[in-house]
CSV table of C-alpha atoms in Angstrom, one decimal:
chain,number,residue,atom,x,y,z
A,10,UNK,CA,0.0,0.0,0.0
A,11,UNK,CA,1.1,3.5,-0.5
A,12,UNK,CA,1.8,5.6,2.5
A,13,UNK,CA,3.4,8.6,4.0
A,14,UNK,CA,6.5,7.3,6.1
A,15,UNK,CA,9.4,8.9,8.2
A,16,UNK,CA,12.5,7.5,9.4
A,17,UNK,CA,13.6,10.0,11.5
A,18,UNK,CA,12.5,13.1,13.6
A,19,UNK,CA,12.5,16.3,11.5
A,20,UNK,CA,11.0,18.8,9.9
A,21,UNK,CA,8.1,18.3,6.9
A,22,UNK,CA,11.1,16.9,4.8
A,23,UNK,CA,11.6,13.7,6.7
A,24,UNK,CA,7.7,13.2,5.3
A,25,UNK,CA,8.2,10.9,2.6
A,26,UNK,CA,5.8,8.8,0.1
A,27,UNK,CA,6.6,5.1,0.2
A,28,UNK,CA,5.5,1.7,-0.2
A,29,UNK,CA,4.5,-0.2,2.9
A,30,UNK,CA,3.1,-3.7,3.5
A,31,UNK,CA,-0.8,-4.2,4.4
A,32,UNK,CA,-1.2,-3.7,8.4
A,33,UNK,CA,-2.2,-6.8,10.1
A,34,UNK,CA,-5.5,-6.6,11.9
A,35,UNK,CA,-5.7,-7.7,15.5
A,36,UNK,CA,-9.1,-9.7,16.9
A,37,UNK,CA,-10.4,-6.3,18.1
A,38,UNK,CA,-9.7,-4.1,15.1
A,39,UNK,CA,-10.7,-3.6,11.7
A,40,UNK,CA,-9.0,-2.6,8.5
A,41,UNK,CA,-9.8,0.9,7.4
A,42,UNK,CA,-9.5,1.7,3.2
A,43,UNK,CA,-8.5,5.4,4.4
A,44,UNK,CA,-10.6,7.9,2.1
A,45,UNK,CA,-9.5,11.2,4.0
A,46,UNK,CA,-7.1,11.8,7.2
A,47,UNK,CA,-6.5,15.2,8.9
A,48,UNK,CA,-3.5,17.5,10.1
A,49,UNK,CA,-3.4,18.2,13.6
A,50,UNK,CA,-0.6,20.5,15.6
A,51,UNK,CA,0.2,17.2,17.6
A,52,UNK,CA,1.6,15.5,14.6
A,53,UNK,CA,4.1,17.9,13.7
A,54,UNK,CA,5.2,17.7,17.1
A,55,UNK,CA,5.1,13.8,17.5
A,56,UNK,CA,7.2,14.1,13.8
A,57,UNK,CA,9.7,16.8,15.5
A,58,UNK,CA,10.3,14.2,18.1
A,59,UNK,CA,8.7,16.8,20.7
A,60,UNK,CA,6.6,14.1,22.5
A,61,UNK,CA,9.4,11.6,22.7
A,62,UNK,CA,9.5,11.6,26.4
A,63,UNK,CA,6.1,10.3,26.7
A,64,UNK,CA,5.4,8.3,23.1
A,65,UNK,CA,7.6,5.7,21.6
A,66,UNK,CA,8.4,5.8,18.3
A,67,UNK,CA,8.9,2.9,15.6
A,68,UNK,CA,10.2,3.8,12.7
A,69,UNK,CA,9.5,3.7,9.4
A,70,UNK,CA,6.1,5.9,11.2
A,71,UNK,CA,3.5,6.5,9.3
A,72,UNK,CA,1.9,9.9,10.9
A,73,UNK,CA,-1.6,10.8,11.4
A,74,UNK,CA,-4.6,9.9,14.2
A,75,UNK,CA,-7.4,11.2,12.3
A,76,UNK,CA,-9.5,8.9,9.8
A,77,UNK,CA,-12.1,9.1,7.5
A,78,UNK,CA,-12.8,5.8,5.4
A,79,UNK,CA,-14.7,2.3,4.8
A,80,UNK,CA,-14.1,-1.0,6.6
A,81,UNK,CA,-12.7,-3.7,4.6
A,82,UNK,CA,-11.3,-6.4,6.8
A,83,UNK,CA,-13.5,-7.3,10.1
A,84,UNK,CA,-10.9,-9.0,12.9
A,85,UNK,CA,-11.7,-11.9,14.5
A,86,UNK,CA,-14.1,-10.6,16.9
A,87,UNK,CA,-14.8,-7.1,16.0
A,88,UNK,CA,-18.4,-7.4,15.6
A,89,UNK,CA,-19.4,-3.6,15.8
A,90,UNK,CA,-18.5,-3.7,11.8
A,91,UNK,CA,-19.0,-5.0,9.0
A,92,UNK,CA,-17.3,-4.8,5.6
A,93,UNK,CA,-18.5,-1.5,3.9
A,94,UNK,CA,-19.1,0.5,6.9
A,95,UNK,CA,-18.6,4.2,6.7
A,96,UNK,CA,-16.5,4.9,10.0
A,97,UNK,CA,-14.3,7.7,10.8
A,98,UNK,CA,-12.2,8.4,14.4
A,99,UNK,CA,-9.5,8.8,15.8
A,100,UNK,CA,-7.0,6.0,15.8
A,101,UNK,CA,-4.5,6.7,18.3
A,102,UNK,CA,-2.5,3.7,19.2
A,103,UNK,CA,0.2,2.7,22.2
A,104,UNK,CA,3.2,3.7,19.9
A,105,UNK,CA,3.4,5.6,17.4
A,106,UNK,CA,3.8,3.4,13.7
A,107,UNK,CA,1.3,2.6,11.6
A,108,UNK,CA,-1.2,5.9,11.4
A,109,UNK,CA,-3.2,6.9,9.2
A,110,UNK,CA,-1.4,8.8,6.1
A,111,UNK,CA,-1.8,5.8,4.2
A,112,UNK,CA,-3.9,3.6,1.9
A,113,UNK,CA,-5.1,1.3,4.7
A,114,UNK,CA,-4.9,1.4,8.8
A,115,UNK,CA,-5.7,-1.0,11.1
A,116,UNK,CA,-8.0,0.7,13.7
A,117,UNK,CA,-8.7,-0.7,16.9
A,118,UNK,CA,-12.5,-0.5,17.4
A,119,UNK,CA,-12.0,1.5,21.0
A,120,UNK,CA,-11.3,4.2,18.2
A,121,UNK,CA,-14.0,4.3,15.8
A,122,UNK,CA,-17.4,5.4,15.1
A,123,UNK,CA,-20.1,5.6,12.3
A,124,UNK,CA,-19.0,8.7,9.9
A,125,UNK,CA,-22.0,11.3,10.0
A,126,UNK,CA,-24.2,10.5,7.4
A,127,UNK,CA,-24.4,14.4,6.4
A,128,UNK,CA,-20.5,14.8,5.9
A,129,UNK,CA,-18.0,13.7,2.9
A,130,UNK,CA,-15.1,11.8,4.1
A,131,UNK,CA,-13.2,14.8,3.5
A,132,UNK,CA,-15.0,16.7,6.2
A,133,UNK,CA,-15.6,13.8,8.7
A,134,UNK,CA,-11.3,12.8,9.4
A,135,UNK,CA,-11.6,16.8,10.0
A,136,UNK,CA,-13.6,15.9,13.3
A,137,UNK,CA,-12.2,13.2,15.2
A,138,UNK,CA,-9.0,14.7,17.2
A,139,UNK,CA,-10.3,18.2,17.5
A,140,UNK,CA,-13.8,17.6,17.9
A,141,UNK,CA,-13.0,15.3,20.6
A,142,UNK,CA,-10.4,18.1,22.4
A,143,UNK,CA,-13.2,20.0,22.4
A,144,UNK,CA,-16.3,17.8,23.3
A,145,UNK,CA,-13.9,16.8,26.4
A,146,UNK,CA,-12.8,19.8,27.6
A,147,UNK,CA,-16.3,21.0,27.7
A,148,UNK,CA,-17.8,18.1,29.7
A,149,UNK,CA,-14.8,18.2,32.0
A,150,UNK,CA,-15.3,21.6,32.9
A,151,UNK,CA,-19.1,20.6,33.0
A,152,UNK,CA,-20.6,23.9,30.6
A,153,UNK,CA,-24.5,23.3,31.1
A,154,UNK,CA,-26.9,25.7,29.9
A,155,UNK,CA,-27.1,29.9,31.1
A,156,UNK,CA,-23.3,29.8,31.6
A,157,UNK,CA,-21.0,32.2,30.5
A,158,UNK,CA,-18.0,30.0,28.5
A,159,UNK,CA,-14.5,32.0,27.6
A,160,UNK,CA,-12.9,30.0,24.8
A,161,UNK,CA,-9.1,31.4,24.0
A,162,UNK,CA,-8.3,30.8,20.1
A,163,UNK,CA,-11.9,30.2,19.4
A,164,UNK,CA,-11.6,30.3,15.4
A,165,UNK,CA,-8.9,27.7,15.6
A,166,UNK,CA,-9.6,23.6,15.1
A,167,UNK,CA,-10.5,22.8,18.1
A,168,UNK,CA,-12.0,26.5,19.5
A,169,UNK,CA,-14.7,26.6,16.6
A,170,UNK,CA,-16.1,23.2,18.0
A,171,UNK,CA,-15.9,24.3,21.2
A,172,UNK,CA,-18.0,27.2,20.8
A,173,UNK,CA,-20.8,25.5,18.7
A,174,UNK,CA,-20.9,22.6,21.2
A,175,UNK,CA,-21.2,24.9,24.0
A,176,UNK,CA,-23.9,26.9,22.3
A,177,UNK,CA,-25.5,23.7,21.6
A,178,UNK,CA,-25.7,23.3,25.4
A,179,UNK,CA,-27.4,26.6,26.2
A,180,UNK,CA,-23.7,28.3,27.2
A,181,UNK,CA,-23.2,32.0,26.3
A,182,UNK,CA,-19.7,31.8,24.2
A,183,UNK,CA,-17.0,34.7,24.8
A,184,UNK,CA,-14.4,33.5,22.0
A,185,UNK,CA,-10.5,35.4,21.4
A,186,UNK,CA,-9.5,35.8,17.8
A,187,UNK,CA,-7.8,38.1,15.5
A,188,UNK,CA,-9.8,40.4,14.3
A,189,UNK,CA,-10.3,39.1,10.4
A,190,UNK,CA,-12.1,35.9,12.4
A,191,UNK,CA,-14.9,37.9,14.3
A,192,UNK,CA,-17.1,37.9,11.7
A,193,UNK,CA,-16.4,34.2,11.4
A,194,UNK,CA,-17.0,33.9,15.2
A,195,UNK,CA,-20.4,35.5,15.2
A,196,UNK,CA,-21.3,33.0,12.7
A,197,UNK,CA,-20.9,30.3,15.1
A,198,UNK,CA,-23.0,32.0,17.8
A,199,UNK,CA,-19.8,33.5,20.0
A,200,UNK,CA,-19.5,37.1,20.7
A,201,UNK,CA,-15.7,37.9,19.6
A,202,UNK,CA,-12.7,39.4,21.4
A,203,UNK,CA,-9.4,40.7,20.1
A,204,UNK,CA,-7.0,38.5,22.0
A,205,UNK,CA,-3.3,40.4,23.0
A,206,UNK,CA,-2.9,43.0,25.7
A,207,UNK,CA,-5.7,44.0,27.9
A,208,UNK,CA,-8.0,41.0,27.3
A,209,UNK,CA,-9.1,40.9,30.6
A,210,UNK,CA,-10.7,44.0,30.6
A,211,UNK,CA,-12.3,43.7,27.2
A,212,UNK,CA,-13.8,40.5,28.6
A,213,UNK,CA,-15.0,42.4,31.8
A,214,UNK,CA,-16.7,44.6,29.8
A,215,UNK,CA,-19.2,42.0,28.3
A,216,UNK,CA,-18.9,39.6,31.5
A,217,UNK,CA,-18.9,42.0,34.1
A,218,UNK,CA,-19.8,39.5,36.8
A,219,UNK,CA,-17.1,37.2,35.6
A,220,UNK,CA,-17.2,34.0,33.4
A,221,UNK,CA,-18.2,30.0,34.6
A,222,UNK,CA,-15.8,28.4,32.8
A,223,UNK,CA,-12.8,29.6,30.6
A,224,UNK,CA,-11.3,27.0,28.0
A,225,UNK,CA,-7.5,27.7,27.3
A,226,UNK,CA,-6.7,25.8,23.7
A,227,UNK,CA,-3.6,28.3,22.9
A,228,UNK,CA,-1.7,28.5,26.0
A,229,UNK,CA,0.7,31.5,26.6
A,230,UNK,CA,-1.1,33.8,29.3
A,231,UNK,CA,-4.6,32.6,28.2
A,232,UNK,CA,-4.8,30.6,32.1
A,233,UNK,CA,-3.7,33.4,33.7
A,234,UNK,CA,-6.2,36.0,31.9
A,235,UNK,CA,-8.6,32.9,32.4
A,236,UNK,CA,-8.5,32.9,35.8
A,237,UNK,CA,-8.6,37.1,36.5
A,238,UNK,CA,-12.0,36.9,35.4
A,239,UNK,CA,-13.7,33.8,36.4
A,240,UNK,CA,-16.3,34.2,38.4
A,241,UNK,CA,-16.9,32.8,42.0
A,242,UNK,CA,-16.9,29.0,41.8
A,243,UNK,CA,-15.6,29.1,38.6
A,244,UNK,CA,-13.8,26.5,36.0
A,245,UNK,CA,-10.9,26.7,34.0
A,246,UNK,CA,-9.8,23.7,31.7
A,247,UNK,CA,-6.8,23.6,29.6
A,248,UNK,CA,-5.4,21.5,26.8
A,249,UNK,CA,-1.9,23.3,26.9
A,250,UNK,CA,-1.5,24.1,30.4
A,251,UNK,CA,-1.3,22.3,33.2
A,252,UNK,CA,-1.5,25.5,35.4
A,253,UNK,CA,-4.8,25.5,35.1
A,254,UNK,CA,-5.2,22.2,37.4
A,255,UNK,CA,-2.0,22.5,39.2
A,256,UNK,CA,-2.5,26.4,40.4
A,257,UNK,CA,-6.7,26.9,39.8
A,258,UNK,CA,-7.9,24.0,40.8
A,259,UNK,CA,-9.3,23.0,37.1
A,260,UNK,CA,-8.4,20.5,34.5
A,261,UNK,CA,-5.8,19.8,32.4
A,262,UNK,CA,-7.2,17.6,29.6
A,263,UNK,CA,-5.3,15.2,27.0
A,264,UNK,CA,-7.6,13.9,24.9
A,265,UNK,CA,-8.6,10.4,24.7
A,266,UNK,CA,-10.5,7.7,21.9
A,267,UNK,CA,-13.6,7.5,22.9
A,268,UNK,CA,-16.9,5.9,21.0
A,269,UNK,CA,-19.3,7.6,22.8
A,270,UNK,CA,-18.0,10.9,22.2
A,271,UNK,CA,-17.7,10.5,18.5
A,272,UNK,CA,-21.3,9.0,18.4
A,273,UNK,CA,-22.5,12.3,20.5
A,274,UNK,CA,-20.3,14.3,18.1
A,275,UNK,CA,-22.0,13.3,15.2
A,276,UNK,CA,-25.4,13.3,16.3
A,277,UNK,CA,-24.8,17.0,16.8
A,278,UNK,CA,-23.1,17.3,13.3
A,279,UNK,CA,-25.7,15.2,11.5
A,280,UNK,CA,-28.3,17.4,13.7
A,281,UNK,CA,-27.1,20.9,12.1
A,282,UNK,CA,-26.2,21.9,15.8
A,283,UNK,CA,-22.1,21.9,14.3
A,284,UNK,CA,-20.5,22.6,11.4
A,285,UNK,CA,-17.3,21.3,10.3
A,286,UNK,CA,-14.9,23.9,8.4
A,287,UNK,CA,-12.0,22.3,5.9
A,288,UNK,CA,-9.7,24.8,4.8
A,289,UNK,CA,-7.2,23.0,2.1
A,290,UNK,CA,-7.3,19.5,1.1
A,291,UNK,CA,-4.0,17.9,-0.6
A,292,UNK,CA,-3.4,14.9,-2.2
A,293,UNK,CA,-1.8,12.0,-0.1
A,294,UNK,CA,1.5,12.5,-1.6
A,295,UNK,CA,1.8,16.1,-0.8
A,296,UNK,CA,1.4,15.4,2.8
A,297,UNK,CA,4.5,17.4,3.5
A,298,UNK,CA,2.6,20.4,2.1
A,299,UNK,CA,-0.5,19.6,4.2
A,300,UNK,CA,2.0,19.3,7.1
A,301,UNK,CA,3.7,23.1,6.5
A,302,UNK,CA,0.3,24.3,6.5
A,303,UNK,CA,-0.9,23.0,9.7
A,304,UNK,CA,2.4,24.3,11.2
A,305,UNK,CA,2.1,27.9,9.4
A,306,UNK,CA,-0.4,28.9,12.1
A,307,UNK,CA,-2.6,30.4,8.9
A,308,UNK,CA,-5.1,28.1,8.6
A,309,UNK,CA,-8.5,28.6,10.0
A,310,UNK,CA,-10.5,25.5,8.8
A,311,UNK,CA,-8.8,21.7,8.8
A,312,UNK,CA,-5.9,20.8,6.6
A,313,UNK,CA,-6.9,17.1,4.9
A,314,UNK,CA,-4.8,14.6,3.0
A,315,UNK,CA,-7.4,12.8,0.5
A,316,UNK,CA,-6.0,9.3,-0.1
């Protein structure tokens, strides 16, 4: 099968097109004909050799969590699927090897769920790793309907889910971006803020009793702004920072597979309550591209690799 493969940490050059044997599928996975996989920030790092300390590596690696395709292999007693299934999810494994920049991936079922019927495959491997962050994040910190949510980077991956799940759940949305993304932001139901110096008081002045729960997915000061103006009995969560647990008494969240949260995902995306945004798509071989992208910063929708 054809797949994207590195053989060392590095930058987007180490990314290479290259010809790799069909995965074996274990008793409790299936085998995924990959129509569509994602870019995430963590896969630049895992390819940088950033999360080392924490992930083994074994190389050749094939990169990428995020899936979008069709089962065509059923292990031996994977009986959620059958052969033809739409699925899509996010297939992150004990080590880091065989992902899912390739023709085919082995996919534990732990990993998976039915694509939404109202998405391409295209936008479905968009979902899985960001929609997740933010789905998490958001029932950790327990956002319930009347409360005031601050979500920092708001028009980025993971922030523009967070904002229309939290709408979806009754929250009134605060969310940071640059100014050519509040437009954007309103679309989604937030009310936007210029993130930089003086944030605090420019959230103050729409939340002058404070916020219920702030959602840090940028890092930087966003904790520390976070937690000048949360309100009494307040909640911060973070995905960057573990400040916001060790020093605030909130959460520090990595996200993790989960079935039921990419079933609840997609019953809000198949329900119209969230919209999924894809800002370039490349063609499998050009994943180094799709990589560069991802790591410019630039990108306000998902970067996808179409296999």
């Amino acid at each position: 099968m054809r797949a994207i493969t590195y053989s060392r940490f590095g930058g987007a050059d180490v990314l290479e097109l290259t010809d790799q044997p069909t995965p074996k599928v274990a008793p409790d996975s299936v085998l995924v004909r990959v129509r569509a996989a994602s870019v995430n920030p963590v896969d630049w790092k895992v390819r940088g050799g950033y999360l080392d300390a924490i992930l083994d590596t074994h190389f050749p690696a094939v990169p990428g969590w995020d899936v979008a395709g069709v089962v065509e292999q059923v292990g031996l007693d994977a009986t959620e699927y059958a052969v033809g299934d739409e699925v899509y999810g996010y297939v992150r494994k004990d080590v880091v090897q065989g992902g899912t920049f390739a023709e085919l991936v082995a996919a534990p079922v732990r990993t998976l769920a039915r694509k939404p019927a109202s998405l391409t495959f295209e936008e479905a491997a968009a979902v899985p790793l960001a929609g997740l962050t933010a789905y998490q994040t958001i029932r950790r910190a327990g956002v319930h309907e009347g409360q005031t949510v601050l979500v920092h980077a708001a028009a980025g991956g993971v922030g523009a889910f967070a904002v229309q799940i939290a709408r979806a759940l009754g929250a009134r949305v605060l969310g940071t971006a640059s100014e050519r993304n509040h437009d954007f932001l309103r679309g989604l139901g937030a009310e936007p803020l210029t993130y930089g110096d003086g944030l605090a008081d420019r959230v103050r002045a729409l939340a002058p009793d404070g916020v219920d729960v702030a959602l840090d997915y940028v890092g930087g000061d966003a904790v520390a702004t976070s937690a000048a103006v949360l309100a009494d009995g307040g909640t911060i969560a973070s995905v960057v920072d573990d400040a916001a647990r060790d020093d605030h008494g909130g959460h520090y969240v990595w996200v993790r597979p989960s079935v039921a949260d990419l079933e609840a995902l997609a019953a809000l995306i198949d329900a119209g309550k969230v919209a999924v945004e894809v800002d370039q798509v490349f063609d499998l071989a050009d994943a180094a591209d799709a990589h560069r992208a991802n790591e410019s910063g630039h990108t306000r929708g998902k970067v996808v690799v179409r296999v």
